[in-house]
mmCIF file of C-alpha atoms in Angstrom:
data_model
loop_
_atom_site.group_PDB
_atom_site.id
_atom_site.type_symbol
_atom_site.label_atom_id
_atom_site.label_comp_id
_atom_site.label_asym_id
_atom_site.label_seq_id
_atom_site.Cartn_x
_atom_site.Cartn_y
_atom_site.Cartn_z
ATOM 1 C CA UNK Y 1 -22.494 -176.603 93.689
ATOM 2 C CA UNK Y 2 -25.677 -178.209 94.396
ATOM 3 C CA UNK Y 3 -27.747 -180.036 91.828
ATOM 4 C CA UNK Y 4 -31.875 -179.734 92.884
ATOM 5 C CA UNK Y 5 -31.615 -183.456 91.966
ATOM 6 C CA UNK Y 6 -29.555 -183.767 95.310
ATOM 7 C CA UNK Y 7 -30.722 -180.797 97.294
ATOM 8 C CA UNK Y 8 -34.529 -182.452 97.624
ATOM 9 C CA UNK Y 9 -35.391 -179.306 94.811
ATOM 10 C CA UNK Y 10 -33.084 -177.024 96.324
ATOM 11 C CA UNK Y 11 -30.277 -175.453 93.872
ATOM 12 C CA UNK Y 12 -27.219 -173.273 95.267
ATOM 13 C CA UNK Y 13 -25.109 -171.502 92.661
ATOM 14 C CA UNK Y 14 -21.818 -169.601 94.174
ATOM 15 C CA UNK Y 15 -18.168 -169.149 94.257
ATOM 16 C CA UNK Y 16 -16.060 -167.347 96.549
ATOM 17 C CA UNK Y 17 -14.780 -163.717 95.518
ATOM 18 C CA UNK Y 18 -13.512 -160.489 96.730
ATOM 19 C CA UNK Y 19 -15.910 -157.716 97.190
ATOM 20 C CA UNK Y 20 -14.195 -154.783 97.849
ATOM 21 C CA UNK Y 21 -10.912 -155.871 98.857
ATOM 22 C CA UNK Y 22 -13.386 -158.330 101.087
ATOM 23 C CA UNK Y 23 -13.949 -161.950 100.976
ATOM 24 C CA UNK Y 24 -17.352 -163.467 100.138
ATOM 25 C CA UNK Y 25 -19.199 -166.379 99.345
ATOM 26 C CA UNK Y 26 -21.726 -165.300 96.408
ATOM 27 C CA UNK Y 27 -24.436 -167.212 96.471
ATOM 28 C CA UNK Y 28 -27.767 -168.436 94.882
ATOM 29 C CA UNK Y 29 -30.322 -170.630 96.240
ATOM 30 C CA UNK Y 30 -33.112 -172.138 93.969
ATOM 31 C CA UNK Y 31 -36.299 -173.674 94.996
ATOM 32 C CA UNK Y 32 -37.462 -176.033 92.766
ATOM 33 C CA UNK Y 33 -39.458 -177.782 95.382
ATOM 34 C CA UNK Y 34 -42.776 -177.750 95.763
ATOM 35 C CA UNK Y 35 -43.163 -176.458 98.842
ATOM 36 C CA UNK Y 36 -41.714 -173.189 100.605
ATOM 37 C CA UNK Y 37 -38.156 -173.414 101.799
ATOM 38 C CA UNK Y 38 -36.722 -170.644 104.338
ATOM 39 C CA UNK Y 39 -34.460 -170.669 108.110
ATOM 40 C CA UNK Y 40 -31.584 -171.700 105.961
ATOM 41 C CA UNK Y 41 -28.476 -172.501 107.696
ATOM 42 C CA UNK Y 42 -24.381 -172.937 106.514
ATOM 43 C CA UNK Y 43 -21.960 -174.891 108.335
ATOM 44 C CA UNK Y 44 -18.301 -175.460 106.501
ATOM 45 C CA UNK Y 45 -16.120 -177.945 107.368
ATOM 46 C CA UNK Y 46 -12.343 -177.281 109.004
ATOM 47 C CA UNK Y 47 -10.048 -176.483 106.078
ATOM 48 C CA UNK Y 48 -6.891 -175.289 105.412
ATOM 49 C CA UNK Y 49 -7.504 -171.895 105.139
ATOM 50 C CA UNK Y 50 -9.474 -172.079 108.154
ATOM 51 C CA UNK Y 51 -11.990 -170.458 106.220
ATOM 52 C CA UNK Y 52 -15.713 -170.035 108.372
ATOM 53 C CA UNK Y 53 -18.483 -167.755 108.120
ATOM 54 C CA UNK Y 54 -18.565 -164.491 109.540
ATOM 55 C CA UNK Y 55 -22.086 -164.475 110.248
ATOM 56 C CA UNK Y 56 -25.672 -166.887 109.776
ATOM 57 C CA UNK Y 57 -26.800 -167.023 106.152
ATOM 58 C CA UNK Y 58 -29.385 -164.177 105.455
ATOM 59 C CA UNK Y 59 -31.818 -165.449 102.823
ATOM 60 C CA UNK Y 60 -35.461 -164.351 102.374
ATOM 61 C CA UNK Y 61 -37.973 -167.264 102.742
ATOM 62 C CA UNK Y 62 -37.977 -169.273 99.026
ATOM 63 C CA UNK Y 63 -41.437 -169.833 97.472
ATOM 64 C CA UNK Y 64 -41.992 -172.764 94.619
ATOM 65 C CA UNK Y 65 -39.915 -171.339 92.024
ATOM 66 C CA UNK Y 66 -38.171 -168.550 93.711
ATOM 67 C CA UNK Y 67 -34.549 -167.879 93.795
ATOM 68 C CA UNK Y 68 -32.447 -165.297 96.137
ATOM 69 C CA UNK Y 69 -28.261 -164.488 96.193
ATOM 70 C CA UNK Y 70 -26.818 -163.534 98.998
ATOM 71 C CA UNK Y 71 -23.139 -161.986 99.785
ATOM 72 C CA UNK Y 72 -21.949 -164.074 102.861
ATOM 73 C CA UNK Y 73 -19.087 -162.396 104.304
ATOM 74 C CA UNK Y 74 -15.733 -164.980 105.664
ATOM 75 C CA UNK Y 75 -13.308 -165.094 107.976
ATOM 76 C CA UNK Y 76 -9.641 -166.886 108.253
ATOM 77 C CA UNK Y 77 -11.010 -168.339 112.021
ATOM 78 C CA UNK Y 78 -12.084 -171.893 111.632
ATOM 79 C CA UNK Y 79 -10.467 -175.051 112.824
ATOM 80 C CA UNK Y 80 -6.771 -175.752 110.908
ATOM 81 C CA UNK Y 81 -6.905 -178.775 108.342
ATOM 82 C CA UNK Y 82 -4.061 -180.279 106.495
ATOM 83 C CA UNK Y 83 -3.609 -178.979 102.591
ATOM 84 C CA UNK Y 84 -5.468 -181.360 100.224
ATOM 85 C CA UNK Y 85 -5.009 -180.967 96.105
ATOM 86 C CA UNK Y 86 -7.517 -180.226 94.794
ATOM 87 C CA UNK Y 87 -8.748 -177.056 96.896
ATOM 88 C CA UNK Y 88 -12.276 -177.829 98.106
ATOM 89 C CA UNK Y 89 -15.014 -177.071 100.788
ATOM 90 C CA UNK Y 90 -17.020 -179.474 102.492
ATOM 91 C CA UNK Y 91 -20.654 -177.689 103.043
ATOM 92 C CA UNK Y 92 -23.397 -177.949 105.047
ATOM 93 C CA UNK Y 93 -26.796 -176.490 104.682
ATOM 94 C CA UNK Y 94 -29.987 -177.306 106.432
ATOM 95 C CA UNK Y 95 -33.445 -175.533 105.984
ATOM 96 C CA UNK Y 96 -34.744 -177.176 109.379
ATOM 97 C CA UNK Y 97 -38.367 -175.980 109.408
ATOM 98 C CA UNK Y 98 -39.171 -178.100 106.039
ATOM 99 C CA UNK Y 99 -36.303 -181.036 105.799
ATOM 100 C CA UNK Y 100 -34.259 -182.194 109.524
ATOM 101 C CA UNK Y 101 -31.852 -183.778 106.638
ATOM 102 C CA UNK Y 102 -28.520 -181.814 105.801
ATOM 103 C CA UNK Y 103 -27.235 -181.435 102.759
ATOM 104 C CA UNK Y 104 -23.441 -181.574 101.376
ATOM 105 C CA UNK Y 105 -21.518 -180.427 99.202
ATOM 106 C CA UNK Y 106 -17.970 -179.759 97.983
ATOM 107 C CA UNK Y 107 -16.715 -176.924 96.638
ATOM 108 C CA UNK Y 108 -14.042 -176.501 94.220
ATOM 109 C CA UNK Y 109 -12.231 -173.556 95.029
ATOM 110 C CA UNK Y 110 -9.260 -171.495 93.591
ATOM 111 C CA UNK Y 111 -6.574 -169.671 95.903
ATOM 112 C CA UNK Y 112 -6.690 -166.595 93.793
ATOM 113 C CA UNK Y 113 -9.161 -164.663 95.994
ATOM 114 C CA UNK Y 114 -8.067 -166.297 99.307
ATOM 115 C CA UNK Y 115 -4.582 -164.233 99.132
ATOM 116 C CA UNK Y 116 -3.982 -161.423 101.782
ATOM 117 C CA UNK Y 117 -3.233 -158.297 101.386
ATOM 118 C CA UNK Y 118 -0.712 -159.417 103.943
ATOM 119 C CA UNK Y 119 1.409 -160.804 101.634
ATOM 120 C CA UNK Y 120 3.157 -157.615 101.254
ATOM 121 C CA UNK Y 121 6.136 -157.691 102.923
ATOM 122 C CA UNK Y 122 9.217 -155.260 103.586
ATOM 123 C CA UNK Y 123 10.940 -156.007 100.079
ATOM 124 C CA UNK Y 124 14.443 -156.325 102.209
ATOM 125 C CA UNK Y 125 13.334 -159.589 103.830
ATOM 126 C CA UNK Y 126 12.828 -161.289 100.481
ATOM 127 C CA UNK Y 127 16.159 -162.375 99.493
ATOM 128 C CA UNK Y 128 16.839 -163.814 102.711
ATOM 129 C CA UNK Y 129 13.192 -165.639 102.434
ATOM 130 C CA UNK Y 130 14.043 -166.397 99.384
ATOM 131 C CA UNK Y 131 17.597 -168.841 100.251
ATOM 132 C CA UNK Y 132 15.847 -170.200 103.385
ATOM 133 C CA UNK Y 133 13.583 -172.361 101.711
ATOM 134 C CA UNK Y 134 15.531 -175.502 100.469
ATOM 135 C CA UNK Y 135 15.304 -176.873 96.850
ATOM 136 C CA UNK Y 136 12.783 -179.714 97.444
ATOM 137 C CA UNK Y 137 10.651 -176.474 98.268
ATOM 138 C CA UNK Y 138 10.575 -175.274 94.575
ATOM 139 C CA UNK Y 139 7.974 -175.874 92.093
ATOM 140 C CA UNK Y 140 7.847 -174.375 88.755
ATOM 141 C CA UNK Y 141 5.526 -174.049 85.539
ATOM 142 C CA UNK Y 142 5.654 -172.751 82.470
ATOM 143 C CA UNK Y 143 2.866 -170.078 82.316
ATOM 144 C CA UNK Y 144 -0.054 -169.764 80.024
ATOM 145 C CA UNK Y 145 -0.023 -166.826 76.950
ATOM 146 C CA UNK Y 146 2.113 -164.159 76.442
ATOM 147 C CA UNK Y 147 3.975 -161.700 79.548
ATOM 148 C CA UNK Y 148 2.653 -158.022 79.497
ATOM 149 C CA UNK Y 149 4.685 -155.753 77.586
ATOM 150 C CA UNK Y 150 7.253 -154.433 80.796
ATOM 151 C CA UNK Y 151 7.898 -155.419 84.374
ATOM 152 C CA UNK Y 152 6.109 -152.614 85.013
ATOM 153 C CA UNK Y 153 2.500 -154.272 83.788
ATOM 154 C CA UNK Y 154 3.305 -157.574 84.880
ATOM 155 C CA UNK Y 155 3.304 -156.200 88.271
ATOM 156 C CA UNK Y 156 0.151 -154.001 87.924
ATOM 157 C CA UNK Y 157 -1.778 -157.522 86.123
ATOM 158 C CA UNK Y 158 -0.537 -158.982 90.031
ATOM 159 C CA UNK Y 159 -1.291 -156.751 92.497
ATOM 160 C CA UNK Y 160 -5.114 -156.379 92.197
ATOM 161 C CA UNK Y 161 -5.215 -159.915 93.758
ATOM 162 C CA UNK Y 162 -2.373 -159.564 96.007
ATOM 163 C CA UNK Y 163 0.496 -161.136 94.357
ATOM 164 C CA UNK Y 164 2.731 -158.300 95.110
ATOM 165 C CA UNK Y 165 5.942 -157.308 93.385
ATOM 166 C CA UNK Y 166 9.586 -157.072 94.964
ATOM 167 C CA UNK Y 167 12.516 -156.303 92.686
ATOM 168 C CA UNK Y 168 13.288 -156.779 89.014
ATOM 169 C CA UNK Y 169 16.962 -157.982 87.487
ATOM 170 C CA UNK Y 170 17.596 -158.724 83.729
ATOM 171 C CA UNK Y 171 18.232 -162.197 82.764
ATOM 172 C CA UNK Y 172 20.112 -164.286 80.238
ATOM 173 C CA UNK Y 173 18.821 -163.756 76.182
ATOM 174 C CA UNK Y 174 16.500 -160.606 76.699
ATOM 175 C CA UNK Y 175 14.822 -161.695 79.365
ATOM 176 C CA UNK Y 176 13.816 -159.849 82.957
ATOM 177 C CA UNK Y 177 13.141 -161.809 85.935
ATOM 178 C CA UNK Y 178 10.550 -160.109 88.472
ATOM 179 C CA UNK Y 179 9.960 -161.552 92.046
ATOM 180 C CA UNK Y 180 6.298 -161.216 93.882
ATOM 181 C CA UNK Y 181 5.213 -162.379 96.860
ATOM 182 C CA UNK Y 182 1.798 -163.677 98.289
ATOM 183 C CA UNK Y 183 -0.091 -164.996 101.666
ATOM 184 C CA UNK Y 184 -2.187 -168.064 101.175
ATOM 185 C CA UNK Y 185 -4.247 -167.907 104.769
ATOM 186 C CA UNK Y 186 -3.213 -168.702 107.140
ATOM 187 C CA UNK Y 187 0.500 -168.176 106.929
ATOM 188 C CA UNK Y 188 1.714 -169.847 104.022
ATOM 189 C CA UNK Y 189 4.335 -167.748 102.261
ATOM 190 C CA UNK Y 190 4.734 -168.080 98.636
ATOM 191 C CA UNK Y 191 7.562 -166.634 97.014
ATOM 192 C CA UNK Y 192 7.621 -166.298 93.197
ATOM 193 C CA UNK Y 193 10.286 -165.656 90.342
ATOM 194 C CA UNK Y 194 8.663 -165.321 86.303
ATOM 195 C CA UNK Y 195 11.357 -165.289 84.100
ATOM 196 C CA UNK Y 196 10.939 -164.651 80.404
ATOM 197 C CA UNK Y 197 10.693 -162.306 77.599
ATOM 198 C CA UNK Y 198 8.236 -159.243 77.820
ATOM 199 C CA UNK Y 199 5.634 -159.509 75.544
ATOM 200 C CA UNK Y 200 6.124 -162.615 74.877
ATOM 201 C CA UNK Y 201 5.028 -166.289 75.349
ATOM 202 C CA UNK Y 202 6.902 -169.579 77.106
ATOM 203 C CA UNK Y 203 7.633 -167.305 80.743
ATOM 204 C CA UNK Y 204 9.191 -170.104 83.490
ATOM 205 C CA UNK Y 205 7.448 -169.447 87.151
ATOM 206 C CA UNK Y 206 8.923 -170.624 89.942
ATOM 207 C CA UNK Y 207 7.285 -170.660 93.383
ATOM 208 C CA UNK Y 208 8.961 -171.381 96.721
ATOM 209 C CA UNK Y 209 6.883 -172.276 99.656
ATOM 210 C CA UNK Y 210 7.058 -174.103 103.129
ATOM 211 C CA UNK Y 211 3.715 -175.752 101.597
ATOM 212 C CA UNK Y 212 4.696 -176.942 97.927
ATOM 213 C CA UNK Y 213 1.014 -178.297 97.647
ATOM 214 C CA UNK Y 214 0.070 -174.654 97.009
ATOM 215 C CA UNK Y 215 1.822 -173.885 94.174
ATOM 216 C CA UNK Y 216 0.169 -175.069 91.565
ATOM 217 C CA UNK Y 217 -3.037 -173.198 93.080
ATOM 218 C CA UNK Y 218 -0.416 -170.575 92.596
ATOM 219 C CA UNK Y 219 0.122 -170.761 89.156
ATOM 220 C CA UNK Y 220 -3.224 -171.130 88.281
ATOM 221 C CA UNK Y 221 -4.221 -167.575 89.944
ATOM 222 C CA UNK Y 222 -1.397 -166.245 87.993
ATOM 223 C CA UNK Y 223 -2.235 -167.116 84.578
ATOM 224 C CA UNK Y 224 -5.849 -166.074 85.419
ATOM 225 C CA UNK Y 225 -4.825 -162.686 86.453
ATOM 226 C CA UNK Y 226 -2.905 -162.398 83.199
ATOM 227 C CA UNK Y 227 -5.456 -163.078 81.273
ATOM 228 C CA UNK Y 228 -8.023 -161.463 82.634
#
């Protein structure tokens, strides 16, 4: 995230994750500096997640050499920005007591962990969701590797990060489509129809959404949850 070559010695590693069922920021702080580094502070940028810290950093004081990861929990209550492709943080961190300079950096970041286990909706509302949203709403993809072997796994590769199924039909030539639903924070529905044969490769997603810039955010997390 932050090269020592830009950070004036100091190195952060991190990504955002769930920690259970949680959201944190995971990170690592390196001092390559010569001198000790400590009173670290984070500041992030509005968003459109509205994604902020929950708390202050809580890092020990960093010797010459030293390193130390924290889990830094967040919360969906920052200031509202507009959607911008790619996802990304702007960050802030000072370490006042050694360097009054702030340092920044972005952060690429995918949607798969930001979902909310809100997302899971009464499954009698998604039809009606579902015809709402007008055709200039509708993205679609042709997804990475080969569907699980039923419906039934598709589903259970999903839900862990809160892509959460609705109903199943059969489709034309063998195939089944299955409809899911997800929350990107903070209240962008995304609807989602995979079509194609089970246990096989070349399945059609199609995501409908009154934010169209996050679906292809949305396809990503998919094909990473069914491959992981």
């Amino acid at each position: 995230l932050l090269p020592k070559e830009k950070g004036g010695g100091l190195e952060i590693q991190g990504l955002l994750r769930r920690e259970a069922g949680a959201l944190v920021y995971d990170l690592t702080f390196t001092n390559h500096s010569g001198a000790g580094l400590d009173g670290f502070m984070i500041q992030i940028n509005k968003n459109a997640f509205q994604l902020a810290p929950a708390g202050p950093l809580t890092l020990p004081a960093l010797s010459p050499g030293q390193s130390a990861s924290t889990l830094l929990p967040m919360v969906f209550t920052g200031s509202p920005a507009p959607v911008t492709v790619p996802l990304e943080l702007q960050v802030a961190i000072k370490s006042p007591r050694q360097n009054p300079s702030v340092l920044i950096y972005s952060d690429p970041i995918k949607l798969g962990p930001l979902l909310m286990p809100e997302g899971n909706i009464d499954r009698a509302r998604f039809p009606g969701l579902w015809t709402s949203l007008p055709a200039e709403n509708e993205r679609s993809a042709t997804l990475a590797g080969a569907l699980p072997p039923t419906p039934e796994a598709l589903a259970a590769k999903l839900a862990p990060v809160n892509i959460f199924f609705m109903h199943n039909r059969p489709a034309a030539a063998g195939q089944q489509a299955s409809y899911f639903t997800a929350l990107a924070p903070p209240t962008a529905a995304l609807l989602v129809e995979i079509t194609g044969v089970p246990g096989a490769p070349g399945a059609k997603a199609v995501v409908k959404t009154a934010t169209p810039d996050l679906a292809q955010p949305l396809f990503d997390a998919i094909n990473a949850a069914l491959s992981a």
